[in-house]
Amino acid sequence: MSYDHPNFESRSRPSGGHVPDSGELVAERLRARGQRVMLIRRRVAATGASIFALAWGVIFVQLVSGHDPALAHGKNRASSSSDSTGSGSTTSQASSPASAAPSTTSQS
Amino acid sequence: MAVQVAPSETTELFPCFGGNCVVSIQGIGPVGPPAAAAARVRRRLEHWHRQFSRFESDSELTTLNRDPRATVAVSPVMARFVGAALTAAALTGGLVDPTLVDELEAAGYAKSARFRRQPDARPLQEGPARAPAGPDPEARWRQISVDIKGGTVTRPRGVRLDSGGIAKGLFGDILAPVLGLHRAFALAAAGDVRFGGTAGLQRPVEVESPFAAEILHVFELAGGAAATSGISKRSWIDEFCRPAHHLLDPATGRPAYTGVVQATALAPTGLEAEALSKAALLSGAQCARSWLRHGGLIVYDDGSFDVVSPAESQE
């Protein structure tokens, strides 16, 4: 990374004919370098946050619309059932989201 | 009970309320993804089961029933339950009476138990002559009051409350506003079903036979509730060798044999469905249909049944 930019030279040269010494030049160059580093960091952080938010937005919309890719992975499984004698079982299945499973009403 | 799992629906099955509960959810909602929401519903129902059990010595309901004071401070959900029980009693003219705990215990229903399911209609034929049930002339439930905002219940000393099916209907109604923000949900709490969702999917609601493991009828509904009351499952032989069950005639305090073995009511809310199904069963074969204003199904003790479609009930 070079700091010998022509504009920098013209900016850093005082109009009163004062020629900055080497210490002032170094300080000025370090300050400019710091500003550029800060700018780059901010751009990287903003880009990363935007990509993260966009990805979450896509996933959220997909899940809310019922198209859960994790569930769709089991698409080819046959309709499953579990017996009431089992206690505390959890079952998930996925394919088309356009239907609801039957619910049974019975005497308790 | 076999649990059919719908496409993209997460289903959790667990024992609760003396039977089985099934929670089915599609899509993300305010509680989170379906699995997290189903797990949370399960924890909530299990908590309420412990809180409202008449058979647990340290449940809030038992503590309330044991309390000698006329006015007792209760939890917000207990206050809502008492309000719901009084609403059900008023809605049914006292046919659904929450104060029959002494009579239930006298009939032999003093502790939680796994009841043997009657295999067919024959044991019912041993019951007394069929007659419609009626309200208790004393109407003890009218002497109960609840301050839901203040969180207190006031009742005469000695009057005890039974959570029964009313509590299950109420719990579905409490959970429905949140579960209804998911794409689709169904909550079957030991036979009482509450369902709905943002997608408005038609859900088959199956009515189980009281006599065999078969489905009598399937309603296709997008939202609301269904409750089934019957006398063939929680039934037993009492100490005098008489057939008995848990649905009492408030007028006599004895198990009701009305000619209706099972009644299923559809309704917008779980509380109303529960109250209407009990009222339909207790009012007898001649009047049962008039209670099923949102539709339902009636099974008579000769094994025949009538379907009251939702459209028909609105004519």
GROMACS .gro file of C-alpha atoms in nm, chain B residues 17 45-67 72-75 77-78 81 101 105 112 155 160-164 167 171:
model
   42
  125PHE     CA    1  -5.530  -3.526   3.135
  153LEU     CA    2  -5.044  -2.857   2.930
  154GLU     CA    3  -4.850  -3.079   3.170
  155HIS     CA    4  -4.824  -2.788   3.412
  156TRP     CA    5  -5.197  -2.723   3.389
  157HIS     CA    6  -5.268  -3.093   3.436
  158ARG     CA    7  -5.084  -3.087   3.768
  159GLN     CA    8  -5.250  -2.760   3.865
  160PHE     CA    9  -5.607  -2.872   3.787
  161SER     CA   10  -5.606  -3.239   3.881
  162ARG     CA   11  -5.871  -3.338   4.133
  163PHE     CA   12  -5.661  -3.645   4.211
  164GLU     CA   13  -5.341  -3.468   4.318
  165SER     CA   14  -5.340  -3.370   4.683
  166ASP     CA   15  -5.122  -3.065   4.623
  167SER     CA   16  -5.286  -2.933   4.305
  168GLU     CA   17  -5.432  -2.584   4.313
  169LEU     CA   18  -5.780  -2.725   4.248
  170THR     CA   19  -5.753  -2.964   4.544
  171THR     CA   20  -5.618  -2.684   4.761
  172LEU     CA   21  -5.909  -2.462   4.659
  173ASN     CA   22  -6.163  -2.739   4.724
  174ARG     CA   23  -6.007  -2.803   5.066
  175ASP     CA   24  -5.995  -2.438   5.171
  180VAL     CA   25  -6.005  -1.778   4.828
  181ALA     CA   26  -5.729  -1.611   4.628
  182VAL     CA   27  -5.651  -1.813   4.314
  183SER     CA   28  -5.417  -1.797   4.017
  185VAL     CA   29  -5.587  -1.931   3.510
  186MET     CA   30  -5.786  -2.086   3.796
  189PHE     CA   31  -6.147  -2.179   3.475
  209VAL     CA   32  -6.763  -3.373   4.309
  213GLU     CA   33  -6.695  -3.975   4.444
  220SER     CA   34  -5.771  -4.137   3.861
  263ARG     CA   35  -6.839  -2.017   4.711
  268ARG     CA   36  -6.613  -2.832   4.550
  269LEU     CA   37  -6.533  -2.790   4.183
  270ASP     CA   38  -6.443  -3.051   3.923
  271SER     CA   39  -6.227  -2.940   3.632
  272GLY     CA   40  -6.368  -3.211   3.401
  275ALA     CA   41  -6.076  -2.717   3.170
  279PHE     CA   42  -5.686  -2.461   2.779
   0.00000   0.00000   0.00000
